[in-house]
Amino acid sequence: MTQPPPPPPNQPPSQGGFGPPTPPPPQGAPPQPGYGYPQAPPVPPQPQPGYGYPQQPPAPNPGYPTAPYGQQPGYGYPGQPTMPMQPQPHVGGTGGVGRKMNAQMAIIVAAVVAVALIIGGGVWYSTSGDGGKDDEKSTAGPTGGGDTGGTGGGTGGTSSGGSEKVPADPASDVLFKLAMPVVKKDASVNVRGSWVTDKAYVKTGVDEITGYDLAKGTKLWTVTLPGPVCEASKFATDDHRTAILFQASTAETSRCDQIAGIDLAAGKQLWTKTVTSGDYAIDFDNITVSANTVALGSTDGGAAFDIDSGKVLWSPKPADTCFDAGYGGGPKLVAVRKCGSYDNPELQIQTIDPASGKVLSEYKLATGIDYASVVSSDPLVVAADVGDSAGDGSGISDFFSIDNKTGKLRTRISVPGDDYAADCEGITKVEACTGLAVGNDRIYVPTEEHDADDSSRTNEVVAFDLATGKQTGQRADAGAGYTIYPLRMDGPNLIAYKRPPYDKGGQVVSIDGGSFKATTLLENPATESVRNLETSLSPEYSEVLFAQGRLYMSEVYADDDGSVSGDPQYLAVAYGLAGS
């Protein structure tokens, strides 16, 4: 999996849970044959014929039940007014109503377990109960043309079942560009966070959050903050309320300990809170929204607030020996909980009630897996780097498909880093995976780039069944010179962005969930200046949203590179059909 370029020099340090993350290993390993094929552990990856053909199920491993479970509702963006945010990004303690620690959770395995056991291990227990309400729509979107696609390639088709309309002519124009905020020399300020509502494109700036007209880019409202935004939830409620983490000032010593609810429709700050441990305000590095709950995680423990009032629902307890490293939000609320020592942590994936914090089900990852990221909360999919085997800094070697209600493992999917291109920011953040989409009880994963012909590169998107772990046989080809990235679901269809070759503009396509044929929804201008701007905002390290027929691409850091290079720098750019 391709690792995005490192952040700018003065990027604020990550507050990732359970000790400082290990730097990713060097890149450069040559791609292996057989893109898009999971390998059955513990046998080393073997070359496979062709792309996108289904594989035999992995060899049975103890502790990994594979009996299929019923289909679950798709994750992502069911065509509601709000849409997802991109890259983006851990607190401990059982902390609050119903978050009581079971004594068995604290027991860890002292011996170092072999990688084969790590891959094959895992135990679970569950308690009865239902998850939270499925009333979130993602309004911030992972990043994750349409002349090819489908199992046999092909063009055109209709985008049936989704909300995005297929235009008669997909040719687009640049709708607007937002100037890069001015920052101090050699400074790099986090501007992570973007959303789309039914009336506004909302983007984080330096010390502010601003709503812009969807087509014109004119300012509609601004929420001023005393310091930079550290993290922003990629989910919002149906009525467009979300939450952010920010600093109390612009001073270098200021920390990410301020929490605020934001009304993206009204353009106002709802409340501001902190969580203290003694005299110390806790730093958080994870924030998400599920139902009416704002949940935050860190190495100090997990906390949650009511999004309407800011009322505390739970917070860290001094006696806690386990802690919620972070949460995955959206349709359900999922905690990644850590117990044990630094050398032998135990990770528990818990579906919890967002109002009370009560544990509804739990799956324990095998000892030796230090970090995990929630890719989707419903159906529940977690990414991990088992045995540090990804080898490319992406943080993904395997996906774990887990039943929310029972806590049972449905299947494990092996995705070797040499073959697949998606990223979880080194896996140290709980909700930061990009270049992936989950829907139709499947996970859609891009392959690594490979030679398309003598002069260009390309890749594909393939689908894995979340009940069996096998590929479905569906494959969408990017086309020569293009690179395809899943963005989100649109009902049963997959929305994907295609980064362009040197002589064309990028595209947004809708891939039919059944036939897998790609239909072009937007194709950007091929002029050099527009293409250079577009490719400077690649989805591997920028925020990319597609909503209501418009494409929004934005930076996640503001710096003074423009003043050094002389090239114009932009915070965000929007593309849309002429006259849209």
Short mmCIF file of N, CA and C in Angstrom, two decimals, residues 380-545:
data_model
loop_
_atom_site.label_atom_id
_atom_site.label_comp_id
_atom_site.label_asym_id
_atom_site.label_seq_id
_atom_site.Cartn_x
_atom_site.Cartn_y
_atom_site.Cartn_z
N LEU A 380 -19.11 -3.76 10.74
CA LEU A 380 -17.88 -3.45 11.47
C LEU A 380 -16.67 -4.07 10.77
N VAL A 381 -15.75 -3.20 10.38
CA VAL A 381 -14.50 -3.62 9.75
C VAL A 381 -13.36 -2.87 10.42
N VAL A 382 -12.35 -3.62 10.85
CA VAL A 382 -11.20 -3.04 11.53
C VAL A 382 -9.94 -3.41 10.74
N ALA A 383 -9.02 -2.46 10.61
CA ALA A 383 -7.75 -2.71 9.94
C ALA A 383 -6.65 -2.84 10.98
N ALA A 384 -5.67 -3.69 10.71
CA ALA A 384 -4.53 -3.84 11.61
C ALA A 384 -3.31 -4.23 10.79
N ASP A 385 -2.14 -3.95 11.37
CA ASP A 385 -0.88 -4.38 10.77
C ASP A 385 -0.36 -5.53 11.61
N VAL A 386 -0.71 -6.74 11.22
CA VAL A 386 -0.40 -7.93 12.02
C VAL A 386 1.08 -8.27 11.90
N GLY A 387 1.78 -8.29 13.03
CA GLY A 387 3.19 -8.61 13.02
C GLY A 387 4.03 -7.60 12.27
N ASP A 388 3.53 -6.35 12.15
CA ASP A 388 4.24 -5.31 11.39
C ASP A 388 4.61 -5.81 10.00
N SER A 389 3.69 -6.54 9.38
CA SER A 389 4.00 -7.19 8.12
C SER A 389 3.60 -6.39 6.89
N ALA A 390 2.89 -5.26 7.07
CA ALA A 390 2.48 -4.47 5.90
C ALA A 390 3.70 -3.99 5.13
N GLY A 391 4.71 -3.52 5.86
CA GLY A 391 5.99 -3.20 5.24
C GLY A 391 6.04 -1.94 4.42
N ASP A 392 4.95 -1.16 4.39
CA ASP A 392 4.94 0.03 3.54
C ASP A 392 4.49 1.28 4.28
N GLY A 393 4.32 1.18 5.60
CA GLY A 393 3.91 2.35 6.37
C GLY A 393 2.44 2.65 6.35
N SER A 394 1.65 1.85 5.62
CA SER A 394 0.22 2.11 5.51
C SER A 394 -0.53 1.71 6.77
N GLY A 395 0.01 0.76 7.52
CA GLY A 395 -0.67 0.27 8.71
C GLY A 395 -1.70 -0.80 8.45
N ILE A 396 -1.75 -1.34 7.24
CA ILE A 396 -2.77 -2.33 6.90
C ILE A 396 -2.11 -3.59 6.33
N SER A 397 -2.26 -4.70 7.03
CA SER A 397 -1.92 -6.00 6.47
C SER A 397 -3.16 -6.89 6.40
N ASP A 398 -4.14 -6.59 7.27
CA ASP A 398 -5.34 -7.42 7.36
C ASP A 398 -6.55 -6.58 7.74
N PHE A 399 -7.72 -6.99 7.23
CA PHE A 399 -9.00 -6.46 7.68
C PHE A 399 -9.70 -7.55 8.49
N PHE A 400 -10.36 -7.14 9.57
CA PHE A 400 -11.14 -8.03 10.40
C PHE A 400 -12.61 -7.64 10.28
N SER A 401 -13.42 -8.53 9.74
CA SER A 401 -14.86 -8.30 9.62
C SER A 401 -15.53 -8.93 10.84
N ILE A 402 -16.21 -8.09 11.64
CA ILE A 402 -16.72 -8.51 12.95
C ILE A 402 -18.22 -8.27 13.01
N ASP A 403 -18.95 -9.22 13.58
CA ASP A 403 -20.39 -9.05 13.75
C ASP A 403 -20.66 -8.12 14.93
N ASN A 404 -21.35 -7.01 14.67
CA ASN A 404 -21.62 -6.03 15.73
C ASN A 404 -22.42 -6.61 16.89
N LYS A 405 -23.36 -7.46 16.59
CA LYS A 405 -24.30 -7.92 17.62
C LYS A 405 -23.69 -8.99 18.52
N THR A 406 -22.91 -9.90 17.94
CA THR A 406 -22.38 -11.01 18.72
C THR A 406 -20.93 -10.84 19.13
N GLY A 407 -20.20 -9.99 18.45
CA GLY A 407 -18.77 -9.88 18.71
C GLY A 407 -17.96 -10.97 18.05
N LYS A 408 -18.58 -11.83 17.25
CA LYS A 408 -17.85 -12.90 16.58
C LYS A 408 -17.13 -12.38 15.34
N LEU A 409 -15.97 -12.94 15.09
CA LEU A 409 -15.25 -12.64 13.86
C LEU A 409 -15.94 -13.34 12.70
N ARG A 410 -16.31 -12.59 11.70
CA ARG A 410 -16.91 -13.18 10.51
C ARG A 410 -15.84 -13.75 9.59
N THR A 411 -14.81 -12.95 9.34
CA THR A 411 -13.70 -13.41 8.50
C THR A 411 -12.54 -12.45 8.63
N ARG A 412 -11.38 -12.92 8.27
CA ARG A 412 -10.19 -12.07 8.19
C ARG A 412 -9.75 -12.01 6.73
N ILE A 413 -9.38 -10.83 6.28
CA ILE A 413 -8.99 -10.63 4.89
C ILE A 413 -7.54 -10.15 4.85
N SER A 414 -6.68 -10.90 4.20
CA SER A 414 -5.28 -10.54 4.07
C SER A 414 -5.09 -9.61 2.88
N VAL A 415 -4.45 -8.47 3.10
CA VAL A 415 -4.23 -7.49 2.03
C VAL A 415 -2.75 -7.06 2.06
N PRO A 416 -1.85 -7.83 1.50
CA PRO A 416 -0.42 -7.51 1.54
C PRO A 416 -0.12 -6.12 1.00
N GLY A 417 0.78 -5.43 1.68
CA GLY A 417 1.10 -4.06 1.31
C GLY A 417 1.67 -3.91 -0.08
N ASP A 418 2.33 -4.95 -0.60
CA ASP A 418 2.88 -4.86 -1.95
C ASP A 418 1.79 -4.88 -3.02
N ASP A 419 0.62 -5.37 -2.67
CA ASP A 419 -0.43 -5.56 -3.65
C ASP A 419 -1.55 -4.52 -3.59
N TYR A 420 -1.76 -3.92 -2.40
CA TYR A 420 -2.93 -3.06 -2.22
C TYR A 420 -2.53 -1.66 -1.78
N ALA A 421 -3.32 -0.68 -2.20
CA ALA A 421 -3.02 0.73 -1.94
C ALA A 421 -4.17 1.37 -1.18
N ALA A 422 -4.04 1.43 0.12
CA ALA A 422 -4.95 2.18 0.99
C ALA A 422 -4.10 2.55 2.19
N ASP A 423 -4.60 3.40 3.08
CA ASP A 423 -3.74 3.88 4.16
C ASP A 423 -4.54 4.15 5.41
N CYS A 424 -3.95 3.84 6.56
CA CYS A 424 -4.54 4.15 7.87
C CYS A 424 -3.57 4.99 8.69
N GLU A 425 -2.81 5.86 8.04
CA GLU A 425 -1.86 6.76 8.70
C GLU A 425 -0.96 5.99 9.67
N GLY A 426 -0.41 4.88 9.18
CA GLY A 426 0.49 4.11 10.01
C GLY A 426 -0.21 3.35 11.12
N ILE A 427 -1.52 3.31 11.14
CA ILE A 427 -2.40 2.57 12.06
C ILE A 427 -2.40 3.12 13.49
N THR A 428 -1.68 4.20 13.78
CA THR A 428 -1.64 4.71 15.15
C THR A 428 -2.86 5.54 15.49
N LYS A 429 -3.68 5.89 14.52
CA LYS A 429 -4.93 6.60 14.79
C LYS A 429 -6.10 5.66 14.57
N VAL A 430 -7.15 5.84 15.36
CA VAL A 430 -8.24 4.88 15.39
C VAL A 430 -9.22 5.07 14.24
N GLU A 431 -9.33 6.27 13.71
CA GLU A 431 -10.30 6.52 12.64
C GLU A 431 -9.66 7.41 11.58
N ALA A 432 -8.71 6.86 10.84
CA ALA A 432 -7.97 7.67 9.88
C ALA A 432 -7.71 6.95 8.57
N CYS A 433 -8.46 5.89 8.27
CA CYS A 433 -8.23 5.12 7.05
C CYS A 433 -8.84 5.84 5.84
N THR A 434 -8.10 5.85 4.75
CA THR A 434 -8.57 6.49 3.52
C THR A 434 -8.30 5.57 2.34
N GLY A 435 -8.93 5.89 1.20
CA GLY A 435 -8.76 5.07 0.01
C GLY A 435 -9.53 3.76 0.09
N LEU A 436 -10.54 3.69 0.96
CA LEU A 436 -11.35 2.49 1.16
C LEU A 436 -12.82 2.88 1.21
N ALA A 437 -13.69 1.94 0.89
CA ALA A 437 -15.13 2.15 1.07
C ALA A 437 -15.77 0.83 1.44
N VAL A 438 -16.83 0.89 2.25
CA VAL A 438 -17.54 -0.31 2.70
C VAL A 438 -19.02 -0.15 2.39
N GLY A 439 -19.60 -1.13 1.75
CA GLY A 439 -21.02 -1.13 1.44
C GLY A 439 -21.39 -2.45 0.78
N ASN A 440 -22.67 -2.77 0.68
CA ASN A 440 -23.13 -4.02 0.07
C ASN A 440 -22.51 -5.24 0.76
N ASP A 441 -22.16 -5.09 2.05
CA ASP A 441 -21.47 -6.14 2.81
C ASP A 441 -20.16 -6.54 2.14
N ARG A 442 -19.50 -5.53 1.56
CA ARG A 442 -18.21 -5.72 0.91
C ARG A 442 -17.29 -4.57 1.27
N ILE A 443 -16.00 -4.81 1.15
CA ILE A 443 -15.02 -3.73 1.27
C ILE A 443 -14.34 -3.58 -0.08
N TYR A 444 -14.25 -2.33 -0.52
CA TYR A 444 -13.67 -2.00 -1.82
C TYR A 444 -12.27 -1.44 -1.61
N VAL A 445 -11.27 -2.11 -2.22
CA VAL A 445 -9.87 -1.82 -1.96
C VAL A 445 -9.15 -1.58 -3.28
N PRO A 446 -8.33 -0.50 -3.39
CA PRO A 446 -7.55 -0.30 -4.61
C PRO A 446 -6.28 -1.14 -4.59
N THR A 447 -5.85 -1.59 -5.74
CA THR A 447 -4.57 -2.26 -5.84
C THR A 447 -3.46 -1.22 -5.97
N GLU A 448 -2.23 -1.66 -5.78
CA GLU A 448 -1.09 -0.80 -6.05
C GLU A 448 -0.99 -0.55 -7.56
N GLU A 449 -0.32 0.54 -7.90
CA GLU A 449 -0.11 0.82 -9.32
C GLU A 449 0.81 -0.23 -9.93
N HIS A 450 0.63 -0.44 -11.23
CA HIS A 450 1.50 -1.33 -11.99
C HIS A 450 1.52 -0.84 -13.43
N ASP A 451 2.38 -1.40 -14.24
CA ASP A 451 2.50 -0.96 -15.63
C ASP A 451 1.22 -1.27 -16.40
N ALA A 452 0.73 -0.25 -17.11
CA ALA A 452 -0.42 -0.46 -17.99
C ALA A 452 0.05 -0.76 -19.40
N ASP A 453 1.11 -0.10 -19.80
CA ASP A 453 1.75 -0.33 -21.10
C ASP A 453 3.19 0.15 -20.96
N ASP A 454 3.85 0.41 -22.07
CA ASP A 454 5.25 0.81 -22.01
C ASP A 454 5.46 2.20 -21.44
N SER A 455 4.40 3.00 -21.37
CA SER A 455 4.60 4.40 -20.99
C SER A 455 3.70 4.88 -19.86
N SER A 456 2.86 4.03 -19.30
CA SER A 456 1.94 4.53 -18.28
C SER A 456 1.71 3.48 -17.20
N ARG A 457 1.13 3.95 -16.11
CA ARG A 457 0.81 3.10 -14.96
C ARG A 457 -0.70 3.14 -14.72
N THR A 458 -1.20 2.19 -13.96
CA THR A 458 -2.62 2.15 -13.65
C THR A 458 -2.85 1.28 -12.42
N ASN A 459 -4.10 1.17 -12.01
CA ASN A 459 -4.47 0.25 -10.92
C ASN A 459 -5.94 -0.11 -11.05
N GLU A 460 -6.45 -0.87 -10.09
CA GLU A 460 -7.84 -1.31 -10.10
C GLU A 460 -8.43 -1.17 -8.70
N VAL A 461 -9.77 -1.28 -8.63
CA VAL A 461 -10.47 -1.47 -7.36
C VAL A 461 -11.09 -2.86 -7.40
N VAL A 462 -10.88 -3.62 -6.33
CA VAL A 462 -11.47 -4.95 -6.23
C VAL A 462 -12.34 -5.02 -4.98
N ALA A 463 -13.24 -5.99 -4.93
CA ALA A 463 -14.19 -6.12 -3.82
C ALA A 463 -13.97 -7.43 -3.08
N PHE A 464 -14.03 -7.37 -1.74
CA PHE A 464 -13.96 -8.55 -0.89
C PHE A 464 -15.29 -8.70 -0.16
N ASP A 465 -15.79 -9.92 -0.09
CA ASP A 465 -17.01 -10.22 0.64
C ASP A 465 -16.71 -10.25 2.14
N LEU A 466 -17.47 -9.49 2.93
CA LEU A 466 -17.22 -9.39 4.36
C LEU A 466 -17.72 -10.59 5.14
N ALA A 467 -18.45 -11.50 4.49
CA ALA A 467 -18.89 -12.71 5.16
C ALA A 467 -17.92 -13.87 4.93
N THR A 468 -17.35 -13.93 3.73
CA THR A 468 -16.47 -15.06 3.38
C THR A 468 -15.00 -14.69 3.33
N GLY A 469 -14.69 -13.40 3.15
CA GLY A 469 -13.31 -12.97 3.00
C GLY A 469 -12.76 -13.14 1.60
N LYS A 470 -13.55 -13.72 0.70
CA LYS A 470 -13.07 -13.96 -0.66
C LYS A 470 -13.39 -12.76 -1.56
N GLN A 471 -12.59 -12.62 -2.61
CA GLN A 471 -12.92 -11.62 -3.62
C GLN A 471 -14.19 -12.03 -4.35
N THR A 472 -14.97 -11.02 -4.74
CA THR A 472 -16.23 -11.29 -5.42
C THR A 472 -16.05 -11.50 -6.92
N GLY A 473 -14.87 -11.19 -7.43
CA GLY A 473 -14.65 -11.25 -8.87
C GLY A 473 -14.91 -9.92 -9.55
N GLN A 474 -15.40 -8.93 -8.80
CA GLN A 474 -15.65 -7.60 -9.37
C GLN A 474 -14.35 -6.80 -9.42
N ARG A 475 -14.16 -6.10 -10.50
CA ARG A 475 -12.95 -5.32 -10.69
C ARG A 475 -13.26 -4.10 -11.55
N ALA A 476 -12.82 -2.94 -11.10
CA ALA A 476 -12.97 -1.72 -11.89
C ALA A 476 -11.57 -1.22 -12.24
N ASP A 477 -11.27 -1.17 -13.51
CA ASP A 477 -9.96 -0.72 -13.97
C ASP A 477 -9.93 0.80 -14.07
N ALA A 478 -8.84 1.40 -13.61
CA ALA A 478 -8.71 2.85 -13.70
C ALA A 478 -8.54 3.31 -15.13
N GLY A 479 -7.88 2.51 -15.97
CA GLY A 479 -7.56 2.93 -17.32
C GLY A 479 -6.12 3.41 -17.39
N ALA A 480 -5.49 3.28 -18.53
CA ALA A 480 -4.08 3.62 -18.69
C ALA A 480 -3.80 5.05 -18.26
N GLY A 481 -2.85 5.22 -17.36
CA GLY A 481 -2.44 6.54 -16.89
C GLY A 481 -3.22 7.06 -15.71
N TYR A 482 -4.36 6.46 -15.40
CA TYR A 482 -5.18 6.89 -14.26
C TYR A 482 -4.88 6.02 -13.03
N THR A 483 -5.15 6.58 -11.85
CA THR A 483 -5.08 5.83 -10.60
C THR A 483 -6.40 6.05 -9.87
N ILE A 484 -7.06 4.96 -9.48
CA ILE A 484 -8.40 5.06 -8.92
C ILE A 484 -8.38 4.90 -7.40
N TYR A 485 -9.19 5.73 -6.72
CA TYR A 485 -9.30 5.73 -5.26
C TYR A 485 -10.77 5.68 -4.87
N PRO A 486 -11.22 4.69 -4.13
CA PRO A 486 -12.59 4.72 -3.60
C PRO A 486 -12.77 5.92 -2.66
N LEU A 487 -13.91 6.60 -2.76
CA LEU A 487 -14.23 7.72 -1.89
C LEU A 487 -15.30 7.36 -0.87
N ARG A 488 -16.43 6.84 -1.35
CA ARG A 488 -17.57 6.57 -0.46
C ARG A 488 -18.60 5.77 -1.23
N MET A 489 -19.66 5.38 -0.52
CA MET A 489 -20.79 4.71 -1.15
C MET A 489 -21.88 5.73 -1.47
N ASP A 490 -22.62 5.46 -2.53
CA ASP A 490 -23.80 6.21 -2.89
C ASP A 490 -24.92 5.20 -3.07
N GLY A 491 -25.62 4.87 -1.97
CA GLY A 491 -26.54 3.75 -2.02
C GLY A 491 -25.75 2.48 -2.30
N PRO A 492 -26.15 1.71 -3.32
CA PRO A 492 -25.41 0.48 -3.63
C PRO A 492 -24.17 0.71 -4.49
N ASN A 493 -23.95 1.94 -4.93
CA ASN A 493 -22.87 2.23 -5.86
C ASN A 493 -21.64 2.80 -5.16
N LEU A 494 -20.49 2.56 -5.75
CA LEU A 494 -19.23 3.07 -5.24
C LEU A 494 -18.85 4.34 -5.99
N ILE A 495 -18.58 5.42 -5.24
CA ILE A 495 -18.07 6.65 -5.84
C ILE A 495 -16.54 6.62 -5.72
N ALA A 496 -15.87 6.83 -6.84
CA ALA A 496 -14.40 6.78 -6.85
C ALA A 496 -13.83 7.95 -7.63
N TYR A 497 -12.64 8.36 -7.22
CA TYR A 497 -11.91 9.44 -7.90
C TYR A 497 -10.77 8.83 -8.70
N LYS A 498 -10.55 9.36 -9.91
CA LYS A 498 -9.46 8.88 -10.77
C LYS A 498 -8.45 10.00 -11.00
N ARG A 499 -7.28 9.85 -10.39
CA ARG A 499 -6.22 10.83 -10.60
C ARG A 499 -5.73 10.72 -12.04
N PRO A 500 -5.53 11.87 -12.70
CA PRO A 500 -5.32 11.83 -14.15
C PRO A 500 -3.87 11.60 -14.57
N PRO A 501 -3.69 11.21 -15.85
CA PRO A 501 -2.35 11.17 -16.44
C PRO A 501 -1.90 12.59 -16.80
N TYR A 502 -0.76 12.70 -17.44
CA TYR A 502 -0.16 14.01 -17.70
C TYR A 502 -0.94 14.87 -18.68
N ASP A 503 -1.83 14.27 -19.46
CA ASP A 503 -2.48 15.03 -20.53
C ASP A 503 -4.01 15.08 -20.40
N LYS A 504 -4.54 14.69 -19.24
CA LYS A 504 -5.99 14.70 -19.08
C LYS A 504 -6.35 15.23 -17.70
N GLY A 505 -7.64 15.49 -17.51
CA GLY A 505 -8.12 15.90 -16.20
C GLY A 505 -8.62 14.71 -15.40
N GLY A 506 -8.73 14.89 -14.10
CA GLY A 506 -9.22 13.82 -13.25
C GLY A 506 -10.70 13.58 -13.46
N GLN A 507 -11.17 12.44 -12.97
CA GLN A 507 -12.57 12.06 -13.14
C GLN A 507 -13.16 11.56 -11.83
N VAL A 508 -14.47 11.69 -11.70
CA VAL A 508 -15.23 11.04 -10.65
C VAL A 508 -16.18 10.07 -11.34
N VAL A 509 -16.19 8.81 -10.87
CA VAL A 509 -17.04 7.80 -11.48
C VAL A 509 -17.94 7.17 -10.44
N SER A 510 -19.08 6.70 -10.90
CA SER A 510 -19.97 5.88 -10.08
C SER A 510 -19.89 4.45 -10.60
N ILE A 511 -19.52 3.52 -9.73
CA ILE A 511 -19.36 2.12 -10.11
C ILE A 511 -20.56 1.33 -9.60
N ASP A 512 -21.31 0.76 -10.51
CA ASP A 512 -22.51 0.02 -10.14
C ASP A 512 -22.16 -1.14 -9.22
N GLY A 513 -22.90 -1.25 -8.09
CA GLY A 513 -22.59 -2.27 -7.11
C GLY A 513 -22.80 -3.68 -7.61
N GLY A 514 -23.59 -3.87 -8.67
CA GLY A 514 -23.83 -5.19 -9.22
C GLY A 514 -22.95 -5.51 -10.40
N SER A 515 -23.10 -4.74 -11.47
CA SER A 515 -22.33 -4.99 -12.70
C SER A 515 -20.90 -4.50 -12.61
N PHE A 516 -20.64 -3.55 -11.70
CA PHE A 516 -19.33 -2.92 -11.52
C PHE A 516 -18.91 -2.10 -12.74
N LYS A 517 -19.87 -1.72 -13.55
CA LYS A 517 -19.56 -0.83 -14.66
C LYS A 517 -19.45 0.59 -14.15
N ALA A 518 -18.48 1.33 -14.69
CA ALA A 518 -18.23 2.70 -14.25
C ALA A 518 -18.92 3.70 -15.16
N THR A 519 -19.58 4.68 -14.55
CA THR A 519 -20.22 5.77 -15.28
C THR A 519 -19.58 7.08 -14.85
N THR A 520 -19.15 7.88 -15.80
CA THR A 520 -18.47 9.13 -15.48
C THR A 520 -19.47 10.17 -15.00
N LEU A 521 -19.22 10.72 -13.81
CA LEU A 521 -20.07 11.78 -13.26
C LEU A 521 -19.45 13.15 -13.45
N LEU A 522 -18.11 13.21 -13.55
CA LEU A 522 -17.41 14.49 -13.67
C LEU A 522 -16.06 14.24 -14.32
N GLU A 523 -15.68 15.12 -15.23
CA GLU A 523 -14.34 15.06 -15.83
C GLU A 523 -13.77 16.47 -15.87
N ASN A 524 -12.65 16.67 -15.19
CA ASN A 524 -12.06 17.99 -15.04
C ASN A 524 -11.27 18.42 -16.28
N PRO A 525 -11.07 19.74 -16.45
CA PRO A 525 -10.33 20.25 -17.60
C PRO A 525 -8.92 19.67 -17.67
N ALA A 526 -8.42 19.52 -18.90
CA ALA A 526 -7.09 18.96 -19.13
C ALA A 526 -6.03 20.03 -19.30
N THR A 527 -6.41 21.31 -19.17
CA THR A 527 -5.41 22.37 -19.31
C THR A 527 -4.33 22.22 -18.24
N GLU A 528 -3.11 22.61 -18.58
CA GLU A 528 -1.97 22.35 -17.71
C GLU A 528 -2.13 22.98 -16.33
N SER A 529 -2.57 24.23 -16.27
CA SER A 529 -2.67 24.91 -14.98
C SER A 529 -3.70 24.25 -14.08
N VAL A 530 -4.84 23.85 -14.65
CA VAL A 530 -5.88 23.20 -13.86
C VAL A 530 -5.41 21.82 -13.42
N ARG A 531 -4.79 21.10 -14.32
CA ARG A 531 -4.32 19.75 -13.98
C ARG A 531 -3.23 19.79 -12.91
N ASN A 532 -2.33 20.77 -12.99
CA ASN A 532 -1.28 20.89 -11.98
C ASN A 532 -1.88 21.17 -10.60
N LEU A 533 -2.91 22.02 -10.56
CA LEU A 533 -3.57 22.30 -9.30
C LEU A 533 -4.26 21.05 -8.77
N GLU A 534 -4.94 20.33 -9.63
CA GLU A 534 -5.65 19.13 -9.22
C GLU A 534 -4.70 18.07 -8.68
N THR A 535 -3.61 17.83 -9.38
CA THR A 535 -2.69 16.77 -8.96
C THR A 535 -1.89 17.16 -7.72
N SER A 536 -1.86 18.45 -7.39
CA SER A 536 -1.21 18.86 -6.14
C SER A 536 -2.06 18.52 -4.92
N LEU A 537 -3.31 18.15 -5.16
CA LEU A 537 -4.23 17.79 -4.08
C LEU A 537 -4.63 16.32 -4.20
N SER A 538 -3.64 15.47 -4.30
CA SER A 538 -3.90 14.04 -4.47
C SER A 538 -4.60 13.48 -3.24
N PRO A 539 -5.53 12.55 -3.42
CA PRO A 539 -6.29 12.01 -2.29
C PRO A 539 -5.46 11.25 -1.28
N GLU A 540 -4.22 10.88 -1.60
CA GLU A 540 -3.39 10.19 -0.62
C GLU A 540 -3.05 11.08 0.56
N TYR A 541 -3.04 12.41 0.35
CA TYR A 541 -2.65 13.30 1.44
C TYR A 541 -3.45 14.59 1.45
N SER A 542 -4.63 14.57 0.87
CA SER A 542 -5.52 15.72 0.89
C SER A 542 -6.94 15.23 1.20
N GLU A 543 -7.85 16.17 1.39
CA GLU A 543 -9.26 15.83 1.60
C GLU A 543 -10.00 15.94 0.27
N VAL A 544 -10.71 14.89 -0.09
CA VAL A 544 -11.45 14.87 -1.35
C VAL A 544 -12.89 14.47 -1.07
N LEU A 545 -13.82 15.34 -1.41
CA LEU A 545 -15.26 15.09 -1.23
C LEU A 545 -15.97 15.24 -2.55
#
